[in-house]
Coordinates of C-alpha atoms and ligand atoms in Angstrom, one line a residue:
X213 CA -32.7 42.1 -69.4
X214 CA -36.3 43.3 -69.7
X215 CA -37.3 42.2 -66.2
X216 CA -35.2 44.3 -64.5
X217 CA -36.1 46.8 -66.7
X218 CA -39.4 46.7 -66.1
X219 CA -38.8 46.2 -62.1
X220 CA -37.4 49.4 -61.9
X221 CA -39.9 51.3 -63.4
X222 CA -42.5 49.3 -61.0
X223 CA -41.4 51.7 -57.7
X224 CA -39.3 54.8 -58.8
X225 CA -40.3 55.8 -61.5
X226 CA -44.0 54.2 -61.7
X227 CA -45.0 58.1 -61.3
X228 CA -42.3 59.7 -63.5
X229 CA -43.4 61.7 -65.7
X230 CA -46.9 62.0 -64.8
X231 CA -47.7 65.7 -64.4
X232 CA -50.8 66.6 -62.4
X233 CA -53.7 68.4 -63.5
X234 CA -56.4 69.4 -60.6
X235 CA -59.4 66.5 -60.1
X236 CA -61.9 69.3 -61.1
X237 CA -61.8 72.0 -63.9
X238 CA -60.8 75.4 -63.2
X239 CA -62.1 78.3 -64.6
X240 CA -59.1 79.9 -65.9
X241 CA -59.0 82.8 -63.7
X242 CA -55.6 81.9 -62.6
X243 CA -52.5 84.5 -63.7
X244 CA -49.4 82.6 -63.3
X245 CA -49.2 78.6 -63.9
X246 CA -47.5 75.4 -62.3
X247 CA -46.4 71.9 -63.3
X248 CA -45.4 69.6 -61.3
X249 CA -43.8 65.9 -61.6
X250 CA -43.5 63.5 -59.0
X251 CA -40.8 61.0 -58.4
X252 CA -40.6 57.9 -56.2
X253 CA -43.2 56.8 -53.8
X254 CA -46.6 57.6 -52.9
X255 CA -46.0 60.5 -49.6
X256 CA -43.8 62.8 -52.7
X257 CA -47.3 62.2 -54.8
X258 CA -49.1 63.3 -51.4
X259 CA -46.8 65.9 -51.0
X260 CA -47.2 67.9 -54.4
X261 CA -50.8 68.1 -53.4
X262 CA -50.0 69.7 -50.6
X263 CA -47.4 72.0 -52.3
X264 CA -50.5 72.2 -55.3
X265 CA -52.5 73.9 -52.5
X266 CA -49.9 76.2 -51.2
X267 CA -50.0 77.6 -54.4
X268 CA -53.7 78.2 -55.8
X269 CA -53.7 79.9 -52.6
X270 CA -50.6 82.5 -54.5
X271 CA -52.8 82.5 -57.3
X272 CA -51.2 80.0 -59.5
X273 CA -53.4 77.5 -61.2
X274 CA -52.3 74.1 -62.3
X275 CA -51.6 72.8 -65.8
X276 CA -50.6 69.9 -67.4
X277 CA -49.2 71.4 -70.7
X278 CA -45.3 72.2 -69.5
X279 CA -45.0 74.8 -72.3
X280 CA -46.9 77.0 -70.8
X281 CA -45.9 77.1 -67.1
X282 CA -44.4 80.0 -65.4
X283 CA -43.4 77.7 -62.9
X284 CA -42.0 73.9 -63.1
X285 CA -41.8 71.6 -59.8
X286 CA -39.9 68.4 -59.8
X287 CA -40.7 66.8 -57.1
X288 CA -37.8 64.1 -56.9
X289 CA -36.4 61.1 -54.8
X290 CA -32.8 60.2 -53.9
X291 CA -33.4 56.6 -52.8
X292 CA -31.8 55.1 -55.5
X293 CA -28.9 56.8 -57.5
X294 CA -31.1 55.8 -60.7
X295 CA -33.9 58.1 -59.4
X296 CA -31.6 60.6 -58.8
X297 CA -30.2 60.4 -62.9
X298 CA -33.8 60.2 -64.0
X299 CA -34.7 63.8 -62.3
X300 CA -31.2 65.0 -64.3
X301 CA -32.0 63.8 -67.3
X302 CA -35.3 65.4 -67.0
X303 CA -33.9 69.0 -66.0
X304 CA -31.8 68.8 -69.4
X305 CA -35.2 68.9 -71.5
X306 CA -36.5 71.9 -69.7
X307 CA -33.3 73.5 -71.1
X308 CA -34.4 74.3 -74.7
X309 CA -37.7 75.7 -72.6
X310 CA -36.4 78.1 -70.6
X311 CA -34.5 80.1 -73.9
X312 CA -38.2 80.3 -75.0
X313 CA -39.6 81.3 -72.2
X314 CA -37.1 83.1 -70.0
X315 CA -39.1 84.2 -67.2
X316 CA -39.9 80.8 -66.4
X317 CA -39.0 79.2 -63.1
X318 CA -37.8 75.3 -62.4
X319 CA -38.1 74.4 -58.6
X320 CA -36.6 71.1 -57.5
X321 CA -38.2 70.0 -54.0
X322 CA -38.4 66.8 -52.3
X323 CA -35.4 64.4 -51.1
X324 CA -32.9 65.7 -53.7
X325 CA -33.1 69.0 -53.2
X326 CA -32.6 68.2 -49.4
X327 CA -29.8 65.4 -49.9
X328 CA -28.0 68.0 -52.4
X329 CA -29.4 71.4 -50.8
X330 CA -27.2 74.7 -52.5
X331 CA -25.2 72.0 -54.5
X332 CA -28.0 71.5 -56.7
X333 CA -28.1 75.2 -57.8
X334 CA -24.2 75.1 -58.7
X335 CA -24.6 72.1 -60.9
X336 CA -27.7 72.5 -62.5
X337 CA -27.3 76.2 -63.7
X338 CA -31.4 75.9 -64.9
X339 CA -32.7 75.6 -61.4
X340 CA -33.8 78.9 -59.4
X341 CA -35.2 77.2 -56.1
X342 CA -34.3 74.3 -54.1
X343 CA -37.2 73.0 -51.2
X344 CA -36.8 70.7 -48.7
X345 CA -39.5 68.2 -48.0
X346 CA -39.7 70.2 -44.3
X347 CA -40.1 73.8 -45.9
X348 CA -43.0 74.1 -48.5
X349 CA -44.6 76.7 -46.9
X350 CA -41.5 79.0 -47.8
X351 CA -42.1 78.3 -51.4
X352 CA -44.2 81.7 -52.0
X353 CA -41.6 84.0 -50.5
X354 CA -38.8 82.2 -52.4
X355 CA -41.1 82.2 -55.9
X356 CA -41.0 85.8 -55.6
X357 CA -37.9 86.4 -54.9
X358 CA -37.0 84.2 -58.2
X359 CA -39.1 86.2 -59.9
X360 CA -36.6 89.2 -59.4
X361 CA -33.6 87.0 -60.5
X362 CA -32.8 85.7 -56.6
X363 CA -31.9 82.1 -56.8
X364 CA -33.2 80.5 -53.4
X365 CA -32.7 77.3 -51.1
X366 CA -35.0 76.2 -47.8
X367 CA -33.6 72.8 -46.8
X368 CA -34.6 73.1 -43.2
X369 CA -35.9 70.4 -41.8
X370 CA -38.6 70.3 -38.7
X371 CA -39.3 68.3 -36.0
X372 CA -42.9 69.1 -36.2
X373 CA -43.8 70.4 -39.3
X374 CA -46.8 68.0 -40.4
X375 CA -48.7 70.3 -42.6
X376 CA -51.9 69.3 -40.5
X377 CA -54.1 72.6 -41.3
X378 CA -53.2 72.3 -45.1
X379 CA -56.1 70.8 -47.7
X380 CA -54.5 69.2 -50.6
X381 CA -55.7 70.0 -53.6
X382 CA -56.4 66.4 -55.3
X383 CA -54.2 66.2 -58.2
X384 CA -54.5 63.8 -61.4
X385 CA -57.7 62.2 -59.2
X386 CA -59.9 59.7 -60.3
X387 CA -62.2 61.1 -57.8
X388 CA -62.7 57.6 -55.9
X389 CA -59.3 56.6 -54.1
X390 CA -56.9 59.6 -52.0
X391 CA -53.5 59.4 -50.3
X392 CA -54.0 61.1 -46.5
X393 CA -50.6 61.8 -45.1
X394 CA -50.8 60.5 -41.0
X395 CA -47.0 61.1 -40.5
X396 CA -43.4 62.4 -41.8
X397 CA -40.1 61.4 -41.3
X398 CA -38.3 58.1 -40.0
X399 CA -35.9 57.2 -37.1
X400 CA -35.7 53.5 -38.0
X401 CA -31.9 54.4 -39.5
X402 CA -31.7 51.1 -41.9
X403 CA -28.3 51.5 -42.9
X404 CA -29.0 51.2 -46.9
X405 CA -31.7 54.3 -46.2
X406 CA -31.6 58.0 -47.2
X407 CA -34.8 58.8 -45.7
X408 CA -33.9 59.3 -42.5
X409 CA -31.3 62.4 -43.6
X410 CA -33.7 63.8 -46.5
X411 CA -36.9 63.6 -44.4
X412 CA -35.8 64.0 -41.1
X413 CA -37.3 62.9 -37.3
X414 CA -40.5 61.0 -37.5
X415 CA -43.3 63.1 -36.2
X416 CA -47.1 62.2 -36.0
X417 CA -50.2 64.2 -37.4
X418 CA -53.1 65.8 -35.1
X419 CA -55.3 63.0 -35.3
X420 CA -58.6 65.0 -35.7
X421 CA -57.4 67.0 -38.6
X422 CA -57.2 63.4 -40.4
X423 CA -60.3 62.0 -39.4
X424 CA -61.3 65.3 -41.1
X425 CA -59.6 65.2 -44.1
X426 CA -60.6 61.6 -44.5
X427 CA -64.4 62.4 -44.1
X428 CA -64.4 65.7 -46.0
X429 CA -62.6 63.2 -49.1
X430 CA -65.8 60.4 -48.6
X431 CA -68.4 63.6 -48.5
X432 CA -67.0 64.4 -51.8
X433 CA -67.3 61.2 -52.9
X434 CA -64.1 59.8 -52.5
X435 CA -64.6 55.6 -51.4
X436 CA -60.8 54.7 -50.3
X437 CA -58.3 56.3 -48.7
X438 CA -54.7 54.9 -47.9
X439 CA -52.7 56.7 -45.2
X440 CA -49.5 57.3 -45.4
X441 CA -46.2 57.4 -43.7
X442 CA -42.5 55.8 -43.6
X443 CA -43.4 53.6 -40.9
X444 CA -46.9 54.0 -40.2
X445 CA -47.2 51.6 -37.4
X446 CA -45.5 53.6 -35.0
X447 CA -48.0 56.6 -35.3
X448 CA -48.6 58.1 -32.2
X449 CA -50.7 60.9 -31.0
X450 CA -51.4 62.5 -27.7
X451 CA -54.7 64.1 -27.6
X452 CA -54.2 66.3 -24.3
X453 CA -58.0 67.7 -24.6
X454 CA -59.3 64.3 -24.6
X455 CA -56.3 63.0 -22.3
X456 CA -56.3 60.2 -24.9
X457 CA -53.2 58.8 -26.6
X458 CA -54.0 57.7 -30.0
X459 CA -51.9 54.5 -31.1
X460 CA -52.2 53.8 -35.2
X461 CA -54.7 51.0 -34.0
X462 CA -56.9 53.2 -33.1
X463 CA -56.3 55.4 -35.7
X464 CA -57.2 53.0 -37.9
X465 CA -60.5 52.6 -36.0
X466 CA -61.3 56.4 -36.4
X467 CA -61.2 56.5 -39.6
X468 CA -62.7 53.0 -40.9
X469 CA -65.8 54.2 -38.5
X470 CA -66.5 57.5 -40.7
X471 CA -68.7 55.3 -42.7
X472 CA -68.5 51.5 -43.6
X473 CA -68.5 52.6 -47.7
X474 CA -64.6 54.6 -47.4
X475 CA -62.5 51.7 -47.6
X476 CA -58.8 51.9 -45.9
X477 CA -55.5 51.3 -46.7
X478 CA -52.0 52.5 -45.2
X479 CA -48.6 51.9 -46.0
X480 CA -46.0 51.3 -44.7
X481 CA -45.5 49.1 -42.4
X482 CA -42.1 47.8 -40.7
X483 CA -42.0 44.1 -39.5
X484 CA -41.1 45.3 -36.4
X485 CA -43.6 47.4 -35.3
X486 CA -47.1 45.8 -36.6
X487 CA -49.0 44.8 -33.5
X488 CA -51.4 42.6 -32.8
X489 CA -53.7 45.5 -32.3
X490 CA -53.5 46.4 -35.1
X491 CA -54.0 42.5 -36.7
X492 CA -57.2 42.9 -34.5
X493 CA -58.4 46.3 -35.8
X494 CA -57.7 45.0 -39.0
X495 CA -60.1 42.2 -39.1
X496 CA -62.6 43.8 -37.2
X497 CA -63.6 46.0 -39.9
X498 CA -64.8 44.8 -43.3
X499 CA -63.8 48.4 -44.6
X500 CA -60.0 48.1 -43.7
X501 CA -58.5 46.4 -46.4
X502 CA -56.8 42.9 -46.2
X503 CA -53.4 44.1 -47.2
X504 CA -50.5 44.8 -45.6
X505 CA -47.2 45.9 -47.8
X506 CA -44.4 44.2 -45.3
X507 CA -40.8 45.3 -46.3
X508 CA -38.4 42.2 -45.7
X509 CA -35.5 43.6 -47.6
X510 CA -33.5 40.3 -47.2
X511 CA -34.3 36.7 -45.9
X512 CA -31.1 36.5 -44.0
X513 CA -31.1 37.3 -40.4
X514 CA -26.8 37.8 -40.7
X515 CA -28.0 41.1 -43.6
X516 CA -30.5 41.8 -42.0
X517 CA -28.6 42.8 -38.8
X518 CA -26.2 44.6 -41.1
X519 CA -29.0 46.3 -42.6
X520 CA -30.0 47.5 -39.1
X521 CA -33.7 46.3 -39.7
X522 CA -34.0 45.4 -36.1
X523 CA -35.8 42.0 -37.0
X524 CA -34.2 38.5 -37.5
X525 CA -35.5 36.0 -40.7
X526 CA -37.5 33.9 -37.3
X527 CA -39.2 37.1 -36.0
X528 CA -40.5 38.0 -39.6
X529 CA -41.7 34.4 -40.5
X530 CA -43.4 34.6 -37.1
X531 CA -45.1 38.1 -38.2
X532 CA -46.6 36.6 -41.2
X533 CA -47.7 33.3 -39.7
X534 CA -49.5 36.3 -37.2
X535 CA -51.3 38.0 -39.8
X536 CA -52.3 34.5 -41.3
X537 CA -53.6 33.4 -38.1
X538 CA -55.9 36.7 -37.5
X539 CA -56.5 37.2 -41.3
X540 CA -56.5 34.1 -43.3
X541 CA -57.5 36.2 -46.5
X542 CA -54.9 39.2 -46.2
X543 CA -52.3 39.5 -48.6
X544 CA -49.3 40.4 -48.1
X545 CA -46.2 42.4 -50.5
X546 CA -42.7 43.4 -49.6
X547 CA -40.1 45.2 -50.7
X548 CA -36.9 43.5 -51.1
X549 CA -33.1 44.5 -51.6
X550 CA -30.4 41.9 -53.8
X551 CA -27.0 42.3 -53.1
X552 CA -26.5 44.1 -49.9
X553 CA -22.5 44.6 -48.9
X554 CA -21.4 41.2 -48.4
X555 CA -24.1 39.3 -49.2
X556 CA -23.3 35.8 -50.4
X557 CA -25.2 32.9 -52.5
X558 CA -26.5 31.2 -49.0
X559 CA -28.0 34.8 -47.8
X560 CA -29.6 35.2 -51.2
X561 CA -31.0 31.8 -51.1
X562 CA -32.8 33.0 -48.2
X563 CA -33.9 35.5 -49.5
X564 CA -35.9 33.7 -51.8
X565 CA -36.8 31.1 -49.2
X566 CA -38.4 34.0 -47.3
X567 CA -39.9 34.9 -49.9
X568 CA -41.6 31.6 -50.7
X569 CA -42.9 31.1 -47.1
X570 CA -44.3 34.1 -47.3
X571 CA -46.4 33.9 -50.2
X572 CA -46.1 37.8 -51.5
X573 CA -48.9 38.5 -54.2
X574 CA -46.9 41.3 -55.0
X575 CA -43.0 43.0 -54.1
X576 CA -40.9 45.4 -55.3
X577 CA -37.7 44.4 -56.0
X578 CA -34.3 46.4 -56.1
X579 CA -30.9 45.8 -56.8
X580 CA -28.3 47.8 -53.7
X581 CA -27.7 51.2 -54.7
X582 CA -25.2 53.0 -52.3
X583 CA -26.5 56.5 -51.4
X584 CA -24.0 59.1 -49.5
X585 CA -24.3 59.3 -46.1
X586 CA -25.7 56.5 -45.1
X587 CA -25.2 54.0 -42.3
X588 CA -24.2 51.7 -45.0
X589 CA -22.1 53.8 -47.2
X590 CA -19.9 54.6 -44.2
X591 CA -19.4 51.2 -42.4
X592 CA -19.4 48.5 -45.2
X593 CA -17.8 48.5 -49.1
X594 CA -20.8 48.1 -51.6
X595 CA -19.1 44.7 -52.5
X596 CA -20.9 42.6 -54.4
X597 CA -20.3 43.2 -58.6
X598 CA -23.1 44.6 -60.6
X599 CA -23.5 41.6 -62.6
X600 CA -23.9 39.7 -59.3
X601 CA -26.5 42.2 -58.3
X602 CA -28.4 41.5 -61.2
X603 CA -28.6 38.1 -61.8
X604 CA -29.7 38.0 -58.0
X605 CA -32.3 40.3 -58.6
X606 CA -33.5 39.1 -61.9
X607 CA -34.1 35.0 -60.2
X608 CA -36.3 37.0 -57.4
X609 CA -38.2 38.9 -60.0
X610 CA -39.1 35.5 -62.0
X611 CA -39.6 33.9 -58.3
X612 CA -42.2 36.4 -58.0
X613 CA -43.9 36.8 -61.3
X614 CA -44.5 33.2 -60.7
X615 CA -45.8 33.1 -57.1
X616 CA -48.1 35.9 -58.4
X617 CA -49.7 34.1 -61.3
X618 CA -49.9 31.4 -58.7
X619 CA -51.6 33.6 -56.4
X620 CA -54.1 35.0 -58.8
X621 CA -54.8 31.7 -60.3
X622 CA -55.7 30.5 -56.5
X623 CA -58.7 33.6 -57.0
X624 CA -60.5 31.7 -59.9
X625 CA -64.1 30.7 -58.9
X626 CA -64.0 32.9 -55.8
X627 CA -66.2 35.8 -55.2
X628 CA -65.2 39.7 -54.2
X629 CA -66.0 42.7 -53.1
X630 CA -64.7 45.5 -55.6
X631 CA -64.7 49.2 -55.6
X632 CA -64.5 50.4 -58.8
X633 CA -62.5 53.1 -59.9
X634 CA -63.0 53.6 -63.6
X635 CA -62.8 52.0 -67.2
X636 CA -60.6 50.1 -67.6
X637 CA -57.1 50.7 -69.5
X638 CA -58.4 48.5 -72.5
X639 CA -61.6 49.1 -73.0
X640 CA -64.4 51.6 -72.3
X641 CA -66.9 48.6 -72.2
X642 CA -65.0 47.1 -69.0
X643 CA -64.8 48.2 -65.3
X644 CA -61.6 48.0 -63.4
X645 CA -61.1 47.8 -59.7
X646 CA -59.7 46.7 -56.8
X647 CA -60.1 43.9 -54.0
X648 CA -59.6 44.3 -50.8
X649 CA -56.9 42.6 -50.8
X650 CA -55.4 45.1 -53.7
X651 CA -55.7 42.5 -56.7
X652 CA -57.1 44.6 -59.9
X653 CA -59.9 43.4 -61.5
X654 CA -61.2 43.6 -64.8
X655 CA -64.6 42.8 -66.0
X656 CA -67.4 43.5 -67.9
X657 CA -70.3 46.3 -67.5
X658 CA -74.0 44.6 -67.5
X659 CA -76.6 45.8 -68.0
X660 CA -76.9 47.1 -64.3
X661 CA -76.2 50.4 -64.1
X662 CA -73.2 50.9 -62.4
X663 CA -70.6 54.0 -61.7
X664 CA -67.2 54.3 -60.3
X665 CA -67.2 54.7 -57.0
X666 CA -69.7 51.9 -56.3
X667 CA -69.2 48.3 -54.9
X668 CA -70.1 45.1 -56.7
X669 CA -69.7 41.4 -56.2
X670 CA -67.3 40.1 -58.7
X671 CA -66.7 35.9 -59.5
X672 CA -62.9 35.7 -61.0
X673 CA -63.0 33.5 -63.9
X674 CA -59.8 34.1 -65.6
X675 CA -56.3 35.6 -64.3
X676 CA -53.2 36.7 -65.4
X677 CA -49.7 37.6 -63.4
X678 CA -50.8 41.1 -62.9
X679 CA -55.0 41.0 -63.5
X680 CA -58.2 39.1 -62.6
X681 CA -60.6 38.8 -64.7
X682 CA -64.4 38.2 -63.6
X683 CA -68.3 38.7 -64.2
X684 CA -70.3 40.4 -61.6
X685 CA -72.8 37.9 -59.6
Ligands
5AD124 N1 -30.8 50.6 -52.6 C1 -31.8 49.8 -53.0 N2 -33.0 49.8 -52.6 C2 -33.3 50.7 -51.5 N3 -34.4 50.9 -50.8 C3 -34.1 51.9 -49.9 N4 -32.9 52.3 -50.0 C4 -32.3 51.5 -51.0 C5 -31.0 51.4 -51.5 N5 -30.0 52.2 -51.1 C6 -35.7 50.2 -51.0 C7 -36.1 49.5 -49.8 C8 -37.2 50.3 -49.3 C9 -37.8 50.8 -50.6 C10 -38.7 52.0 -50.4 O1 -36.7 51.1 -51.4 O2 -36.5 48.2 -50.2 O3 -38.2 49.6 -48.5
SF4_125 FE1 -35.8 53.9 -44.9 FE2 -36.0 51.9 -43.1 FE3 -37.2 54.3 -42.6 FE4 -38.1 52.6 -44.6 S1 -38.1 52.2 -42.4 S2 -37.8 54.9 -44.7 S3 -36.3 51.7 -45.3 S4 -35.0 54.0 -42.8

């Protein structure tokens, strides 16, 4: 079934493989080397930057070329099992590696080292360190101790450990667009979620030391920035100095007023917890993007209660008639779940009701996968077949292929504001970018000279499920 397939490799794995170089070239001054992959979602991709800059401050310089690293980082993710097998499979092809090159090191950080802490070192005999998303600053001391044949493990996690003071060295960067982490962690406790054990207590970033960040990235020349946390809507930050608390509206605010040409973007956000302050916010600046990634995970209110997402099918369908109301242009994704425990042919027929009235331009779209310890894995019995699971997701995969092509066919003959962010993947003679409303779109350089990084008014006048095609105006 090459849908599904290609579904999965849409969220997990859209990053595997990828290993990071630095954004700018480095004199090669460096002694030792690093490479890193990233699995799973967009705050691991965040995080290796961070854990990038914890080492070129140990001397280590980044490469991109495996074969020659003293040190390989896998940063991984546990929220689905299939993640979890992708990061093993990889480990077995550093095998041959490492009997070349036995002074190298293989680190494994992120949600599986903390989900499988010390475990990890008895099964997979390759591995010499094991981080924790909480404990990256320990990864010097434990390098070194590797390096004198000490296996070690920092699984700890904090309750306020945000990394604030830490610049992340941009990795893999096209220069124009950046991931600014705002917070870390979750409490929601959805029952089918690992998060909440692998990452810990949700805790917020100094505000400042974003607004910073953010303003440092558009001086360099960066035009977008999309901040990040689990559940970024409940980002709160007390600013005793000040005496002001800073809600994520305001955030928001802060950083769209650094200048009107740094675009932003956050993710994600939990049904629950949007406000109308931030709907507000939203549309009162051009430069905050008119797209909100809304997790539904089922369209059922009696899952949905199971699932512990707090939210019943009424109260979402009221959210997105909300955002519709304040934004009519705003588009909208989700992230949905088939074949919860229990879940029968009426509850997925709402989920793709929901789905429908909702109008996604985009989702990502998963199948149940039990993980250990969760809410879920201890209360209910992962019941429905694999087959089941499938099918299920494979009719909400077409359902939204076709609602997408819809959607993008709605664009044609309308005009939009793009940032570009390079050539695109075809061809060196067309520019890609993105709307504000996060459609890519493809189209051809004039005569006008142009460069990434700049903004342009683009007429669609072609589309595909995933593109839109146009000619600047
Ligand atoms: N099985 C399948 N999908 C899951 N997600 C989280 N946990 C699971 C699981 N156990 C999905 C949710 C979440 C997204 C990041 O991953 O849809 O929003
Ligand atoms: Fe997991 Fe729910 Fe937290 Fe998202 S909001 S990370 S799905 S517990």
């Amino acid at each position: 079934m090459k849908t599904l397939e290609l579904q999965e490799k849409t969220h997990d794995e859209a990053r595997q493989g990828e290993a990071f170089a630095p954004f700018a070239e480095e004199p090669n001054v460096f002694k030792k080397k690093f490479y890193i992959e990233s699995y799973g979602c967009a705050m691991n991709f965040s995080d290796s930057e961070i854990v990038a800059s914890l080492l070129y401050n140990e001397g280590f310089g980044a490469t991109q070329n495996v074969e020659e690293a003293d040190l390989i980082l896998l940063n991984t993710c546990s929220i689905r099992e299939k993640a979890e097998l992708t990061v093993r499979k990889r480990l077995t092809e550093f095998r041959k590696l490492k009997l070349v090159r036995r002074s190298m090191l293989v680190g494994m950080l992120g949600c599986m080292a903390e989900r499988l802490k010390g475990k990890l070192l008895e099964e997979e005999k390759l591995v010499d360190l094991v981080v924790g998303p909480d404990a990256y600053r320990s990864l010097p001391q434990l390098i070194k101790e590797a390096e004198t044949g000490q296996k070690g493990v920092n699984v700890l996690l904090s309750r306020d450990e945000t990394y604030a003071d830490i610049s992340p060295v941009r990795l893999n960067s096209n220069g124009i667009t950046a991931f600014v982490s705002i917070m870390r962690g979750c409490n929601n406790m959805c029952s089918f979620c690992v998060v909440p054990f692998t990452r810990g207590r949700e805790r917020s970033r100094d505000a400042d030391s974003i607004v910073n960040e953010c303003r440092d990235l558009f001086t360099q020349g960066f035009r977008e920035v999309t901040l990040l946390g689990q559940n970024v809507d409940s980002y709160y930050w007390m600013d005793e100095q000040k005496d002001l608390t800073i809600t994520f509206a305001k955030l928001l605010e802060m950083v769209a007023s650094i200048d009107p040409l740094l675009r932003v973007r956050f993710s994600t956000s939990h049904p629950k917890d949007i406000t109308d302050e931030v709907l507000f916010t939203m549309a009162k600046y051009n430069n905050i993007c008119k797209y909100i990634h809304l997790p539904v995970q089922s369209g059922s209110t009696r899952v949905l209660q199971l699932m512990n997402r707090t939210y019943t099918r009424e109260w979402y369908m009221a959210k997105v008639d909300r955002i519709k109301e304040i934004m009519p242009d705003c588009s909208i994704s989700a992230d949905i779940i088939a074949g919860f425990c229990t879940e029968t042919e009426e509850d997925h027929q709402d989920t793709l009701s929901i789905m429908e009235y909702s109008k996604y331009d985009m989702s990502y779209m998963f199948f149940y996968s039990e993980r250990p310890g969760t809410l879920a894995a201890r209360r209910f019995t992962d019941d429905v077949p694999l087959d089941v699971k499938k099918r299920r997701l494979d009719e909400i995969v077409k359902l939204q292929n076709r609602m997408s092509q819809q959607s993008n066919l709605l664009d044609i003959g309308k005009t939009f504001e793009v940032l570009i962010e390079g050539n695109s993947k075809k061809s060196d003679s067309d520019w890609a970018g993105r709307t504000s409303q996060n459609k890519v779109l493809v189209f051809p350089k004039n005569i006008t000279p142009l460069a990434k990084g700049d903004y342009v008014h683009v007429k669609v006048t072609a589309a595909t499920g995933a593109t839109l095609i146009g000619e600047i105006v």
